[in-house]
Coordinates of C-alpha atoms in Angstrom, one line a residue:
Chain T
M1188 CA 28.8 -13.4 68.9
P1189 CA 29.5 -16.6 70.6
A1190 CA 30.3 -19.6 68.4
D1191 CA 26.9 -21.1 69.1
P1192 CA 24.2 -18.7 70.0
M1193 CA 21.8 -21.5 70.9
A1194 CA 24.3 -23.0 73.3
D1195 CA 22.7 -24.4 76.4
S1196 CA 23.5 -21.6 78.8
W1197 CA 21.5 -19.2 80.9
L1198 CA 21.7 -15.5 80.3
D1199 CA 23.2 -15.0 83.7
R1200 CA 22.8 -16.0 87.3
E1201 CA 20.5 -13.1 88.0
A1202 CA 18.0 -14.4 85.5
G1203 CA 17.1 -17.1 88.0
P1204 CA 15.0 -20.2 87.3
V1205 CA 13.1 -18.7 84.4
V1206 CA 11.9 -22.1 83.3
R1207 CA 8.4 -21.9 81.9
P1208 CA 8.1 -19.5 79.0
Y1209 CA 11.8 -18.9 78.4
A1210 CA 12.7 -22.6 78.3
V1211 CA 12.1 -22.5 74.5
T1212 CA 14.8 -19.7 74.2
Q1213 CA 17.1 -21.6 76.6
G1214 CA 16.7 -18.8 79.1
R1215 CA 17.7 -16.0 76.8
V1216 CA 15.5 -13.0 77.3
A1217 CA 16.8 -10.5 74.7
P1218 CA 16.9 -11.0 71.0
T1219 CA 20.3 -11.0 69.2
G1220 CA 20.9 -8.1 66.9
G1221 CA 18.9 -5.5 68.7
E1222 CA 15.4 -4.7 69.9
I1223 CA 12.3 -5.7 68.0
D1224 CA 9.2 -3.6 68.1
M1225 CA 6.0 -5.4 68.9
M1226 CA 4.4 -3.9 65.8
A1227 CA 7.2 -4.7 63.5
F1228 CA 6.3 -6.9 60.5
V1229 CA 8.0 -10.2 59.8
V1230 CA 8.4 -11.9 56.5
A1231 CA 10.0 -15.2 55.8
T1232 CA 12.7 -15.0 53.2
P1233 CA 12.9 -17.9 50.7
A1234 CA 15.9 -19.9 51.8
E1235 CA 17.7 -22.3 49.4
T1236 CA 19.3 -24.3 52.2
Q1237 CA 17.6 -24.6 55.6
P1238 CA 20.1 -24.5 58.4
A1239 CA 17.6 -26.5 60.3
G1240 CA 20.0 -28.1 62.8
R1241 CA 19.8 -25.6 65.6
L1242 CA 16.2 -24.5 65.0
Q1243 CA 13.4 -25.5 67.4
P1244 CA 9.8 -26.3 66.4
E1245 CA 8.8 -22.8 67.5
H1246 CA 11.3 -21.3 65.0
H1247 CA 9.8 -23.3 62.2
A1248 CA 6.3 -22.4 63.3
I1249 CA 7.3 -18.7 63.0
V1250 CA 8.8 -19.1 59.6
A1251 CA 5.7 -21.0 58.5
A1252 CA 3.3 -18.3 59.8
A1253 CA 5.3 -15.5 58.2
G1254 CA 4.8 -16.4 54.5
E1255 CA 2.9 -13.1 54.3
P1256 CA 3.9 -10.1 56.3
I1257 CA 2.7 -10.5 59.9
P1258 CA 3.3 -8.3 62.9
V1259 CA 5.1 -9.6 66.0
V1260 CA 2.0 -9.4 68.1
E1261 CA 0.0 -11.5 65.7
L1262 CA 2.7 -14.2 65.7
A1263 CA 2.7 -14.2 69.5
S1264 CA -1.1 -14.6 69.7
T1265 CA -1.4 -17.1 66.8
L1266 CA 1.4 -19.3 68.2
D1267 CA 0.3 -18.9 71.8
L1268 CA 3.8 -17.7 72.8
S1269 CA 4.6 -14.6 74.8
V1270 CA 5.7 -11.5 73.0
G1271 CA 9.1 -11.7 74.8
V1272 CA 9.7 -15.2 73.7
V1273 CA 8.8 -14.5 70.1
R1274 CA 11.2 -11.6 70.0
V1275 CA 14.1 -13.9 71.1
L1276 CA 13.2 -16.4 68.4
L1277 CA 12.9 -13.7 65.8
G1278 CA 16.4 -12.5 66.7
D1279 CA 17.7 -16.0 66.0
L1280 CA 15.8 -16.2 62.7
R1281 CA 17.0 -12.8 61.7
S1282 CA 20.6 -13.7 62.4
A1283 CA 20.2 -16.9 60.3
G1284 CA 18.8 -14.8 57.5
L1285 CA 15.5 -16.7 57.5
I1286 CA 13.3 -13.6 58.0
S1287 CA 13.2 -10.0 57.2
M1288 CA 12.0 -7.5 59.7
Y1289 CA 10.3 -4.2 58.9
E1290 CA 10.2 -1.8 61.8
P1291 CA 7.3 0.6 62.1
P1292 CA 8.1 4.3 61.5
A1293 CA 9.8 6.1 64.3
A1294 CA 7.6 6.8 67.3
S1295 CA 8.4 10.5 67.2
R1296 CA 7.0 10.8 63.7
P1297 CA 3.4 12.1 63.6
H1298 CA 0.9 9.9 61.9
D1299 CA 0.1 10.9 58.4
V1300 CA -3.2 12.8 58.2
D1301 CA -4.1 11.0 54.9
V1302 CA -3.7 7.7 56.8
L1303 CA -5.9 9.0 59.6
K1304 CA -8.6 10.0 57.1
A1305 CA -8.4 6.5 55.6
V1306 CA -8.9 5.0 59.0
V1307 CA -11.9 7.2 59.8
N1308 CA -13.5 6.2 56.4
G1309 CA -12.7 2.6 57.0
L1310 CA -14.3 2.7 60.5
R1311 CA -17.4 4.4 59.1
A1312 CA -17.8 1.6 56.6
L1313 CA -17.7 -1.1 59.2
Chain V
M824 CA 3.0 2.7 47.1
D825 CA 5.7 3.7 49.6
S826 CA 4.9 0.8 51.9
V827 CA 6.4 -1.6 49.4
R828 CA 9.9 -2.5 50.1
S829 CA 12.3 -5.1 48.7
D830 CA 13.8 -7.8 50.8
R831 CA 17.3 -8.9 50.4
N832 CA 16.4 -11.6 47.8
G833 CA 14.9 -9.0 45.5
A834 CA 11.4 -10.2 45.9
S835 CA 9.0 -7.5 46.9
S836 CA 6.5 -7.8 49.7
R837 CA 3.8 -5.3 50.5
I838 CA 4.2 -4.3 54.1
P839 CA 1.0 -3.0 55.6
V840 CA 0.7 -0.1 58.0
A841 CA -0.4 -1.2 61.4
L842 CA -1.7 1.3 63.9
K843 CA -1.9 0.9 67.7
I844 CA -4.8 2.1 69.8
L845 CA -4.8 1.5 73.5
I846 CA -8.0 0.9 75.5
A847 CA -7.5 1.9 79.1
G848 CA -9.5 2.4 82.2
G849 CA -10.1 0.9 85.6
F850 CA -11.1 -2.6 86.4
G851 CA -14.5 -3.5 85.1
A852 CA -14.9 -0.3 83.0
G853 CA -15.6 -2.4 79.9
K854 CA -12.2 -2.7 78.2
T855 CA -12.6 -6.3 77.2
T856 CA -16.2 -5.7 76.1
M857 CA -15.1 -2.8 73.9
V858 CA -12.3 -4.6 72.2
G859 CA -14.5 -7.6 71.6
S860 CA -17.4 -5.6 70.2
V861 CA -15.4 -4.0 67.4
S862 CA -12.8 -6.6 66.6
E863 CA -12.1 -10.3 66.8
I864 CA -10.7 -10.4 70.3
R865 CA -7.8 -12.7 71.2
P866 CA -5.5 -13.1 74.2
L867 CA -1.9 -11.9 73.9
Q868 CA 0.7 -13.0 76.4
T869 CA 3.4 -10.7 77.4
E870 CA 5.8 -12.5 79.6
E871 CA 8.1 -9.7 80.8
I872 CA 11.4 -9.7 82.6
L873 CA 11.6 -7.4 85.5
T874 CA 15.2 -6.3 85.6
G875 CA 15.8 -4.5 88.8
V876 CA 14.2 -1.0 88.9
E877 CA 15.7 0.2 85.7
G878 CA 12.9 1.2 83.3
A879 CA 10.3 -0.1 85.7
D880 CA 9.5 2.7 88.0
D881 CA 7.0 1.2 90.4
I882 CA 7.4 -2.5 91.1
G883 CA 7.3 -2.2 94.8
G884 CA 6.3 -5.6 96.3
V885 CA 7.3 -7.7 93.4
E886 CA 11.1 -7.3 93.6
S887 CA 11.6 -11.0 94.1
K888 CA 10.0 -11.9 90.8
T889 CA 12.1 -12.2 87.7
T890 CA 9.2 -12.6 85.3
T891 CA 5.6 -11.7 85.2
T892 CA 2.9 -12.9 82.9
V893 CA 0.4 -10.4 81.7
T894 CA -2.4 -11.4 79.4
M895 CA -3.9 -8.6 77.4
D896 CA -7.0 -8.4 75.3
F897 CA -6.0 -7.6 71.7
G898 CA -8.0 -7.3 68.5
R899 CA -7.5 -6.4 64.9
I900 CA -9.6 -4.3 62.7
T901 CA -8.7 -4.6 59.0
I902 CA -9.4 -1.3 57.3
T903 CA -7.9 -2.3 54.0
E904 CA -5.3 -4.9 53.1
D905 CA -2.6 -2.3 53.7
L906 CA -4.0 -0.7 56.8
Q907 CA -4.7 -2.4 60.0
L908 CA -5.8 -1.2 63.4
Y909 CA -4.7 -3.0 66.5
L910 CA -6.6 -2.5 69.8
F911 CA -4.8 -3.3 73.1
G912 CA -6.8 -3.6 76.3
T913 CA -4.1 -2.3 78.7
P914 CA -3.5 -4.2 81.9
G915 CA -5.2 -2.4 84.7
Q916 CA -3.0 -2.9 87.7
D917 CA -0.5 -0.3 88.7
R918 CA 2.4 -2.8 88.8
F919 CA 2.1 -3.2 85.1
W920 CA 2.9 0.5 84.3
F921 CA 6.1 -0.6 82.7
L922 CA 4.2 -2.5 80.0
W923 CA 2.3 0.7 79.1
D924 CA 5.5 2.4 78.1
E925 CA 6.1 0.1 75.2
L926 CA 2.4 -0.1 74.4
S927 CA 2.1 3.7 74.1
Q928 CA 5.3 4.0 72.1
G929 CA 4.2 5.1 68.6
A930 CA 0.5 4.5 69.5
L931 CA -2.0 6.5 67.5
G932 CA -3.9 7.3 70.7
A933 CA -5.9 5.9 73.6
V934 CA -9.4 5.5 74.7
V935 CA -9.9 5.9 78.5
L936 CA -13.0 4.2 79.6
A937 CA -14.8 5.8 82.5
D938 CA -17.4 4.4 84.7
T939 CA -19.4 7.3 86.3
R940 CA -20.0 5.2 89.4
R941 CA -16.2 4.9 89.9
L942 CA -14.9 7.9 88.1
A943 CA -11.6 8.0 90.1
D944 CA -10.6 4.7 88.6
C945 CA -9.6 6.3 85.4
F946 CA -7.5 9.1 86.9
P947 CA -4.2 7.1 86.7
S948 CA -4.8 6.4 83.0
I949 CA -5.5 10.0 82.2
D950 CA -2.5 11.2 84.2
Y951 CA -0.3 8.7 82.3
F952 CA -1.4 9.7 78.8
E953 CA -1.3 13.4 79.7
Q954 CA 2.3 13.0 80.9
R955 CA 3.3 11.0 77.8
G956 CA 1.6 13.4 75.4
T957 CA -0.5 10.5 74.0
P958 CA -3.7 11.8 72.5
F959 CA -6.8 10.3 74.2
V960 CA -10.5 10.5 74.4
V961 CA -12.6 9.7 77.4
A962 CA -15.5 7.3 76.7
V963 CA -18.1 7.1 79.4
N964 CA -19.5 3.6 79.4
C965 CA -23.2 3.9 80.0
F966 CA -24.3 0.6 81.5
E967 CA -28.0 -0.3 81.1
A968 CA -28.5 3.0 79.3
E969 CA -28.0 4.9 82.5
Q970 CA -26.8 8.3 81.8
R971 CA -26.4 10.0 85.1
F972 CA -23.9 12.6 84.0
A973 CA -23.7 14.8 80.9
A974 CA -20.5 14.5 78.9
D975 CA -19.2 18.0 79.8
A976 CA -19.8 17.4 83.5
V977 CA -17.6 14.3 83.3
G978 CA -15.0 16.4 81.5
R979 CA -15.1 19.0 84.2
A980 CA -14.9 16.4 87.0
L981 CA -11.9 14.9 85.4
D982 CA -10.2 18.3 84.9
L983 CA -9.5 17.5 81.3
D984 CA -7.5 19.8 79.0
P985 CA -9.8 21.8 76.7
G986 CA -10.5 20.0 73.5
V987 CA -10.2 16.4 74.9
P988 CA -13.4 14.8 73.7
V989 CA -15.7 13.1 76.1
V990 CA -18.1 10.6 74.5
L991 CA -21.0 8.7 76.0
F992 CA -21.5 5.2 74.7
D993 CA -22.4 1.6 75.4
A994 CA -19.3 -0.7 75.1
R995 CA -21.4 -3.7 74.2
E996 CA -22.7 -2.1 71.0
P997 CA -20.4 -2.4 68.0
L998 CA -21.5 1.0 66.6
G999 CA -21.0 2.7 69.9
A1000 CA -17.4 1.4 70.2
R1001 CA -16.8 2.2 66.6
N1002 CA -17.9 5.8 67.0
V1003 CA -15.5 6.2 70.0
L1004 CA -12.7 5.1 67.8
I1005 CA -13.7 7.5 65.0
E1006 CA -13.9 10.3 67.6
L1007 CA -10.3 9.5 68.7
V1008 CA -8.8 9.3 65.2
E1009 CA -10.6 12.6 64.2
Y1010 CA -9.2 14.2 67.3
V1011 CA -5.7 13.0 66.5
A1012 CA -6.0 14.4 63.0
R1013 CA -7.2 17.8 64.4
R1014 CA -4.3 17.9 66.7
Q1015 CA -1.9 17.1 63.9
L1016 CA -3.3 19.8 61.6
L1017 CA -3.2 22.3 64.5
S1018 CA 0.4 21.6 65.3
A1019 CA 1.4 21.7 61.7
G1020 CA -0.3 25.0 61.3
S1021 CA 1.4 26.6 64.3
R1022 CA 4.9 25.7 63.0

């Protein structure tokens, strides 16, 4: 990992002038530490010391919104950021140890029939 | 409960189960209406990077773009505190197919909305879900209670695999949309039991 992952540098020349949404990530388009599913749940971890120096307001907004487990898509919609931007910011927060991520079960795994029954019953009760 | 896990500080948080259902269909077939009638609908921005042709198989005409913004309709239905259903109105244009790949990954299933006046509009969605093996139901949106075709006639016209449910409904009515979702989840459960039994 580079000394300063938030350093003011574009991902590469090919990324071009991606100014608008990805300005908040300093042009980075991929999260550090691996891909993040849009349905993954995010929970803020109680931190004793806040390494706040390199964090942007959007980082803080995510931590504030993730007091209770919240999926990536909810964060994006609530904070009015695109899913791609939220992913990059989550990668930063994960690296900083400020959040825990819970990935959904593997896509290849079939959905549990008991869960499906609970969904049907829940829908009928709406 | 098995959905409870401990984070690294030892405190335990209850992580809910969130299931994804896609609402697809041609332009004007009622996707937004359906998502809005059963859930609190909100916009979701997906600003995506188009990196060459890798992973995005049909971006003809947009090669010069590096990012594209797609706003999807998205809504949540809370079944219980631990079980949530997320609905995604899939972007209709062909050039957003690459977005579907992630949306359909791990999805519970899909609803393909059909408008009998423009039945061909839902062919691409059906082809897509058939190829990916994503379970789907076809929901015929009956505008103004017009019901020009019987459900089985629509099924035949679409050349659906046997067993794929076709439902007639009105996307504006909460109960109609809800019943379509129930039909889908029951269909997924039937498929699951069948495939478990044949093993």
